[in-house]
Short mmCIF file of C-alpha atoms in Angstrom, two decimals:
data_model
loop_
_atom_site.label_atom_id
_atom_site.label_comp_id
_atom_site.label_asym_id
_atom_site.label_seq_id
_atom_site.Cartn_x
_atom_site.Cartn_y
_atom_site.Cartn_z
CA MET V 81 0.33 0.20 -0.07
CA THR V 82 1.24 3.43 -0.88
CA VAL V 83 -1.45 5.35 0.02
CA LEU V 84 -3.43 5.41 3.36
CA ARG V 85 -6.60 7.59 3.47
CA ILE V 86 -7.88 8.38 6.94
CA ALA V 87 -11.22 9.44 7.82
CA THR V 88 -11.48 12.00 10.45
CA ARG V 89 -14.00 14.59 11.90
CA LYS V 90 -13.80 18.31 10.89
CA SER V 91 -13.16 19.65 13.87
CA PRO V 92 -10.13 21.63 15.02
CA LEU V 93 -8.91 18.91 17.48
CA ALA V 94 -9.69 15.89 15.67
CA LEU V 95 -7.92 17.41 12.29
CA TRP V 96 -5.15 18.19 14.77
CA GLN V 97 -5.07 14.52 16.04
CA THR V 98 -5.49 13.06 12.17
CA GLY V 99 -2.51 15.17 11.26
CA HIS V 100 -0.54 13.71 14.16
CA VAL V 101 -1.55 10.24 13.33
CA ALA V 102 -0.38 10.96 9.36
CA GLU V 103 3.06 12.27 10.35
CA ARG V 104 3.58 9.62 13.00
CA LEU V 105 2.93 7.14 9.99
CA ARG V 106 4.97 8.83 7.50
CA ASP V 107 7.82 9.06 10.07
CA ALA V 108 7.62 4.76 10.56
CA HIS V 109 6.86 4.14 6.86
CA PRO V 110 8.85 6.39 4.37
CA GLY V 111 7.31 6.43 0.99
CA LEU V 112 3.76 6.05 2.47
CA GLN V 113 1.48 8.86 1.22
CA VAL V 114 -1.24 9.59 3.91
CA GLU V 115 -4.31 11.31 3.08
CA LEU V 116 -7.18 13.08 5.19
CA VAL V 117 -10.70 12.53 4.24
CA PRO V 118 -12.60 14.98 6.40
CA MET V 119 -16.17 14.22 7.36
CA SER V 120 -19.40 16.03 9.49
CA THR V 121 -20.93 13.51 11.77
CA ARG V 122 -24.13 13.68 13.32
CA GLY V 123 -22.14 14.34 16.85
CA ASP V 124 -21.03 17.17 15.30
CA GLN V 125 -24.01 18.42 13.56
CA VAL V 126 -26.60 18.26 16.64
CA LEU V 127 -25.33 20.65 19.29
CA ASP V 128 -28.53 21.97 21.24
CA ARG V 129 -28.85 18.69 22.99
CA SER V 130 -26.61 16.61 24.94
CA LEU V 131 -24.79 13.42 23.65
CA ALA V 132 -26.87 11.25 25.98
CA ALA V 133 -29.85 12.54 24.55
CA ILE V 134 -29.12 11.94 21.16
CA GLY V 135 -27.74 8.35 21.14
CA GLY V 136 -24.24 8.53 22.78
CA LYS V 137 -20.75 9.25 21.72
CA GLY V 138 -21.09 6.38 18.93
CA LEU V 139 -22.60 9.39 16.63
CA PHE V 140 -19.10 10.49 16.28
CA LEU V 141 -17.72 7.42 14.54
CA LYS V 142 -20.73 5.90 12.49
CA GLU V 143 -20.10 8.15 8.86
CA LEU V 144 -16.40 7.34 9.65
CA GLU V 145 -17.17 3.90 9.72
CA LEU V 146 -19.51 3.84 7.20
CA ALA V 147 -16.80 5.84 4.72
CA MET V 148 -14.60 2.61 5.42
CA GLN V 149 -17.28 0.17 4.66
CA ARG V 150 -17.84 2.14 1.28
CA GLY V 151 -13.95 1.76 0.57
CA GLU V 152 -13.40 5.52 0.69
CA ALA V 153 -11.37 5.15 3.64
CA ASP V 154 -8.92 2.67 5.12
CA CYS V 155 -8.68 3.57 8.81
CA ALA V 156 -10.51 6.33 11.19
CA VAL V 157 -8.86 8.36 13.81
CA HIS V 158 -10.49 8.98 17.18
CA SER V 159 -10.24 9.92 20.99
CA LEU V 160 -10.13 6.96 22.45
CA LYS V 161 -12.72 8.22 25.24
CA ASP V 162 -15.29 8.70 22.86
CA VAL V 163 -15.14 5.06 21.28
CA PRO V 164 -17.75 2.63 22.43
CA MET V 165 -16.63 -0.19 24.48
CA GLU V 166 -18.08 -2.41 22.15
CA LEU V 167 -17.06 -1.67 18.30
CA GLU V 168 -19.58 -2.60 15.38
CA PRO V 169 -18.87 -5.69 13.85
CA GLY V 170 -16.07 -5.69 11.40
CA PHE V 171 -14.09 -3.20 12.88
CA ALA V 172 -10.89 -3.26 15.31
CA LEU V 173 -8.60 -1.18 16.61
CA ALA V 174 -5.45 -1.32 15.14
CA ALA V 175 -3.39 1.23 17.49
CA ILE V 176 -3.61 3.26 20.78
CA LEU V 177 -0.83 5.77 20.95
CA ALA V 178 1.08 7.22 23.72
CA ARG V 179 -1.22 8.91 25.92
CA ALA V 180 -1.16 12.66 26.40
CA ASP V 181 -2.37 14.63 29.76
CA HIS V 182 -5.24 12.25 31.08
CA ALA V 183 -6.46 15.35 33.58
CA ASP V 184 -9.35 17.75 33.42
CA ALA V 185 -8.94 21.14 32.79
CA PHE V 186 -10.72 24.02 34.95
CA VAL V 187 -10.88 27.07 32.51
CA SER V 188 -11.99 30.45 34.28
CA ASN V 189 -10.76 34.14 33.24
CA ALA V 190 -11.59 35.26 37.05
CA PHE V 191 -11.31 32.27 39.40
CA ASP V 192 -8.15 29.87 40.24
CA GLY V 193 -10.09 26.58 40.80
CA ILE V 194 -13.33 24.95 41.97
CA ASP V 195 -13.08 26.06 45.52
CA ALA V 196 -12.50 29.87 44.50
CA LEU V 197 -15.80 30.10 42.45
CA PRO V 198 -18.65 31.97 44.28
CA GLN V 199 -21.78 30.53 45.54
CA GLY V 200 -23.92 29.86 42.66
CA ALA V 201 -21.26 30.43 40.13
CA ARG V 202 -22.31 29.18 36.40
CA VAL V 203 -20.14 26.18 35.34
CA GLY V 204 -20.47 24.52 31.45
CA THR V 205 -20.32 21.18 30.89
CA SER V 206 -22.28 18.42 29.49
CA SER V 207 -20.62 15.80 30.49
CA LEU V 208 -22.46 13.53 33.43
CA ARG V 209 -18.82 12.38 34.68
CA ARG V 210 -18.03 15.81 35.21
CA GLN V 211 -21.30 17.00 36.90
CA ALA V 212 -21.40 14.50 39.20
CA GLN V 213 -18.05 15.25 40.13
CA LEU V 214 -18.64 19.04 40.62
CA ARG V 215 -21.77 18.46 42.62
CA ALA V 216 -19.78 16.64 44.95
CA ARG V 217 -17.49 19.23 45.62
CA ARG V 218 -19.76 22.03 45.11
CA PRO V 219 -23.48 21.73 45.26
CA ASP V 220 -24.07 25.44 45.26
CA LEU V 221 -23.10 25.52 41.66
CA GLN V 222 -25.13 26.28 38.60
CA LEU V 223 -24.07 23.38 36.15
CA LEU V 224 -25.10 24.56 32.48
CA ASP V 225 -24.67 22.85 29.20
CA LEU V 226 -21.92 23.03 26.87
CA ARG V 227 -21.56 21.67 23.33
CA GLY V 228 -19.56 22.49 20.89
CA ASN V 229 -15.75 22.20 19.43
CA VAL V 230 -12.95 23.60 21.88
CA ASN V 231 -12.63 27.05 20.06
CA THR V 232 -16.41 27.57 20.38
CA ARG V 233 -16.45 26.17 24.06
CA LEU V 234 -13.84 28.70 24.80
CA ALA V 235 -15.67 31.56 23.28
CA ARG V 236 -18.91 31.13 25.04
CA LEU V 237 -16.78 31.05 28.18
CA ASP V 238 -15.26 34.33 27.00
CA ALA V 239 -18.46 35.98 26.10
CA GLY V 240 -19.64 35.68 29.54
CA GLU V 241 -21.74 32.83 29.35
CA TYR V 242 -20.07 31.25 32.39
CA ASP V 243 -17.79 31.71 35.17
CA ALA V 244 -15.91 28.63 34.55
CA ILE V 245 -15.83 25.27 32.17
CA VAL V 246 -14.50 22.02 32.36
CA LEU V 247 -12.73 20.72 29.14
CA ALA V 248 -9.78 17.85 29.05
CA CYS V 249 -6.21 19.32 29.08
CA ALA V 250 -5.07 17.03 26.28
CA GLY V 251 -7.53 18.96 23.74
CA LEU V 252 -6.61 22.01 25.00
CA GLU V 253 -2.67 21.40 24.79
CA ARG V 254 -3.10 19.59 21.27
CA LEU V 255 -4.63 23.28 20.23
CA GLY V 256 -2.46 25.62 21.40
CA PHE V 257 -4.62 27.07 24.41
CA GLY V 258 -2.50 25.06 27.32
CA GLU V 259 -2.26 28.60 29.01
CA ARG V 260 -6.18 28.54 29.25
CA ILE V 261 -5.65 25.94 32.26
CA ARG V 262 -6.16 27.42 35.44
CA ALA V 263 -5.87 24.33 37.26
CA ARG V 264 -5.50 20.31 36.60
CA LEU V 265 -8.14 18.21 38.04
CA ASP V 266 -6.66 14.89 38.77
CA ALA V 267 -6.60 12.00 40.44
CA PRO V 268 -7.23 10.73 43.71
CA ASP V 269 -10.01 13.53 44.03
CA TRP V 270 -11.16 13.69 40.59
CA LEU V 271 -11.00 11.02 37.98
CA PRO V 272 -11.09 11.73 34.33
CA ALA V 273 -13.31 9.53 31.57
CA PRO V 274 -11.95 6.38 30.69
CA ALA V 275 -8.84 6.44 28.13
CA GLN V 276 -9.07 10.18 28.29
CA GLY V 277 -5.84 11.95 26.29
CA ALA V 278 -5.48 8.61 24.06
CA ILE V 279 -5.67 8.73 20.63
CA ALA V 280 -6.93 5.46 18.74
CA ILE V 281 -6.85 4.40 14.82
CA GLU V 282 -9.70 2.02 14.25
CA CYS V 283 -9.63 0.13 10.82
CA ARG V 284 -11.44 -2.81 9.10
CA ASP V 285 -11.44 -5.99 10.84
CA GLY V 286 -9.08 -8.55 9.10
CA ASP V 287 -7.52 -5.66 7.11
CA ALA V 288 -3.90 -7.13 7.94
CA THR V 289 -1.94 -4.32 5.70
CA VAL V 290 -3.30 -1.49 7.13
CA GLN V 291 -3.12 -3.13 11.01
CA ALA V 292 0.52 -3.75 10.46
CA LEU V 293 0.85 -0.11 8.97
CA CYS V 294 -0.73 1.25 12.34
CA ALA V 295 1.11 -1.41 14.60
CA ALA V 296 3.88 0.86 14.49
CA LEU V 297 2.28 3.40 16.57
CA ASP V 298 0.92 1.16 19.22
CA ASP V 299 2.29 2.35 22.79
CA ALA V 300 1.98 -0.68 25.02
CA ALA V 301 2.23 1.07 28.11
CA THR V 302 -0.82 3.38 27.10
CA HIS V 303 -2.45 0.01 25.81
CA ALA V 304 -2.46 -1.38 29.00
CA ARG V 305 -3.91 1.28 31.43
CA VAL V 306 -6.51 2.18 28.63
CA SER V 307 -7.41 -1.56 28.41
CA ALA V 308 -8.25 -1.58 32.22
CA GLU V 309 -10.26 1.56 32.56
CA ARG V 310 -12.22 0.10 29.63
CA ALA V 311 -12.60 -3.02 31.01
CA MET V 312 -13.94 -1.57 33.98
CA ASN V 313 -16.68 0.54 31.96
CA ARG V 314 -17.66 -2.41 29.68
CA ALA V 315 -18.36 -4.37 32.96
CA LEU V 316 -20.65 -1.50 34.08
CA HIS V 317 -22.03 -1.06 30.53
CA GLY V 318 -21.05 2.52 30.91
CA SER V 319 -21.71 5.11 28.05
CA CYS V 320 -22.04 9.10 27.86
CA HIS V 321 -25.45 8.26 29.61
CA VAL V 322 -23.70 7.54 32.97
CA PRO V 323 -21.12 9.11 35.09
CA VAL V 324 -18.62 6.69 35.10
CA ALA V 325 -14.71 7.56 35.47
CA ALA V 326 -11.44 5.56 35.54
CA LEU V 327 -7.86 6.01 35.94
CA ALA V 328 -4.98 3.31 35.62
CA ARG V 329 -1.35 4.04 36.35
CA LEU V 330 1.22 1.72 36.05
CA GLU V 331 4.24 1.40 39.12
CA ASP V 332 6.96 -0.60 39.92
CA GLY V 333 8.62 -0.28 36.39
CA GLY V 334 5.56 -0.82 34.76
CA ALA V 335 5.07 -4.19 36.38
CA ARG V 336 2.07 -3.37 38.11
CA LEU V 337 -1.03 -1.75 37.34
CA VAL V 338 -3.30 0.31 39.81
CA LEU V 339 -6.83 1.02 38.57
CA GLN V 340 -9.13 3.86 40.31
CA GLY V 341 -12.86 3.70 39.36
CA LEU V 342 -15.62 5.99 40.06
CA VAL V 343 -19.69 5.66 39.56
CA GLY V 344 -21.58 9.15 40.72
CA SER V 345 -25.00 10.67 40.42
CA ALA V 346 -25.21 13.97 38.22
CA SER V 347 -28.19 14.85 39.87
CA ASP V 348 -27.13 15.03 43.54
CA GLY V 349 -23.28 14.53 43.77
CA ARG V 350 -23.21 11.00 45.33
CA LEU V 351 -20.04 9.19 44.43
CA VAL V 352 -19.03 5.30 44.96
CA ARG V 353 -14.97 4.72 44.64
CA ALA V 354 -13.10 1.68 44.29
CA ARG V 355 -9.55 0.91 43.36
CA ALA V 356 -7.30 -2.22 42.77
CA GLU V 357 -4.05 -3.23 41.57
CA GLY V 358 -2.46 -6.38 40.11
CA PRO V 359 0.06 -7.74 37.46
CA ALA V 360 0.45 -5.08 34.22
CA GLY V 361 -0.32 -7.90 31.93
CA ALA V 362 -3.62 -8.57 33.22
CA PRO V 363 -5.94 -5.19 32.65
CA ASP V 364 -9.03 -6.85 32.07
CA ALA V 365 -9.02 -8.87 35.03
CA ILE V 366 -8.34 -5.72 37.25
CA GLY V 367 -10.85 -3.64 35.52
CA LEU V 368 -13.62 -6.39 36.56
CA GLN V 369 -12.41 -6.23 40.12
CA VAL V 370 -12.90 -2.42 40.14
CA ALA V 371 -16.38 -2.73 38.48
CA ARG V 372 -17.39 -5.72 40.92
CA GLN V 373 -16.28 -3.43 43.79
CA LEU V 374 -18.12 -0.45 42.80
CA LEU V 375 -21.49 -2.62 42.16
CA ASP V 376 -21.03 -4.10 45.64
CA ALA V 377 -20.69 -0.61 46.94
CA GLY V 378 -24.02 0.07 45.17
CA ALA V 379 -22.91 1.65 41.99
CA GLY V 380 -25.74 -0.24 40.36
CA GLU V 381 -28.53 2.70 41.94
CA PHE V 382 -26.54 4.99 39.52
CA LEU V 383 -26.66 2.61 36.14
#
């Protein structure tokens, strides 16, 4: 194969991520031509309702998968946190790149962090996971919906619609907005979406040529971490309809994996937490263990 066509959403962040993958593929395979196939997805088009209300994050994938099925693209690039736990039949993840910053970002023009916000401040986020953790910490806050790409969300903050918004650090840094991060929201108090900060390449299952090209970009440490987080989420049947958070870390030189998990209620801020650790070579088992602990602790009520 001399030309590889990558389907991508048209948002600035999606185009940055796909351009990054294209550059890495060219470096790994001199002589390979990589072309971007930008597409608009239903998840990008419907911005007046939450993702949970219109069908979930899988809406960001559907059109890209159809393009691969029609032979218009050979693979697609996604934020792994947007990829459903179970792919549609006929598709596979060919590679997961080294993870960027996994944390959430507190962004505000006037306040340094969540605890510095005044009583009743307006915070923008449509993520149920972020809403649950905000309610747990500051039940007095007004939580307002916020959809659209990163540039749109920042513009709405700058227009005075919110006192603060919560975004992913990785997205801000990739687009050159790192200076907008007033505070990193990180473990153990605050947990990200499963696989947040990781980029994945999806291709047709059984397309050995494309899988071999993309495999050069796979990062083993990231693969282990996000496998545990996604296994936990899968066992909980998690989606954007449910406030589920997870973060895995590698310790002892990468030999041991430690997973923290959380399920919450976006309506009242009740949180259930769990933690487990084990050999890095058994991420799925560790994810399942944390899911069982969460369910035993009452997380089923929120699911």
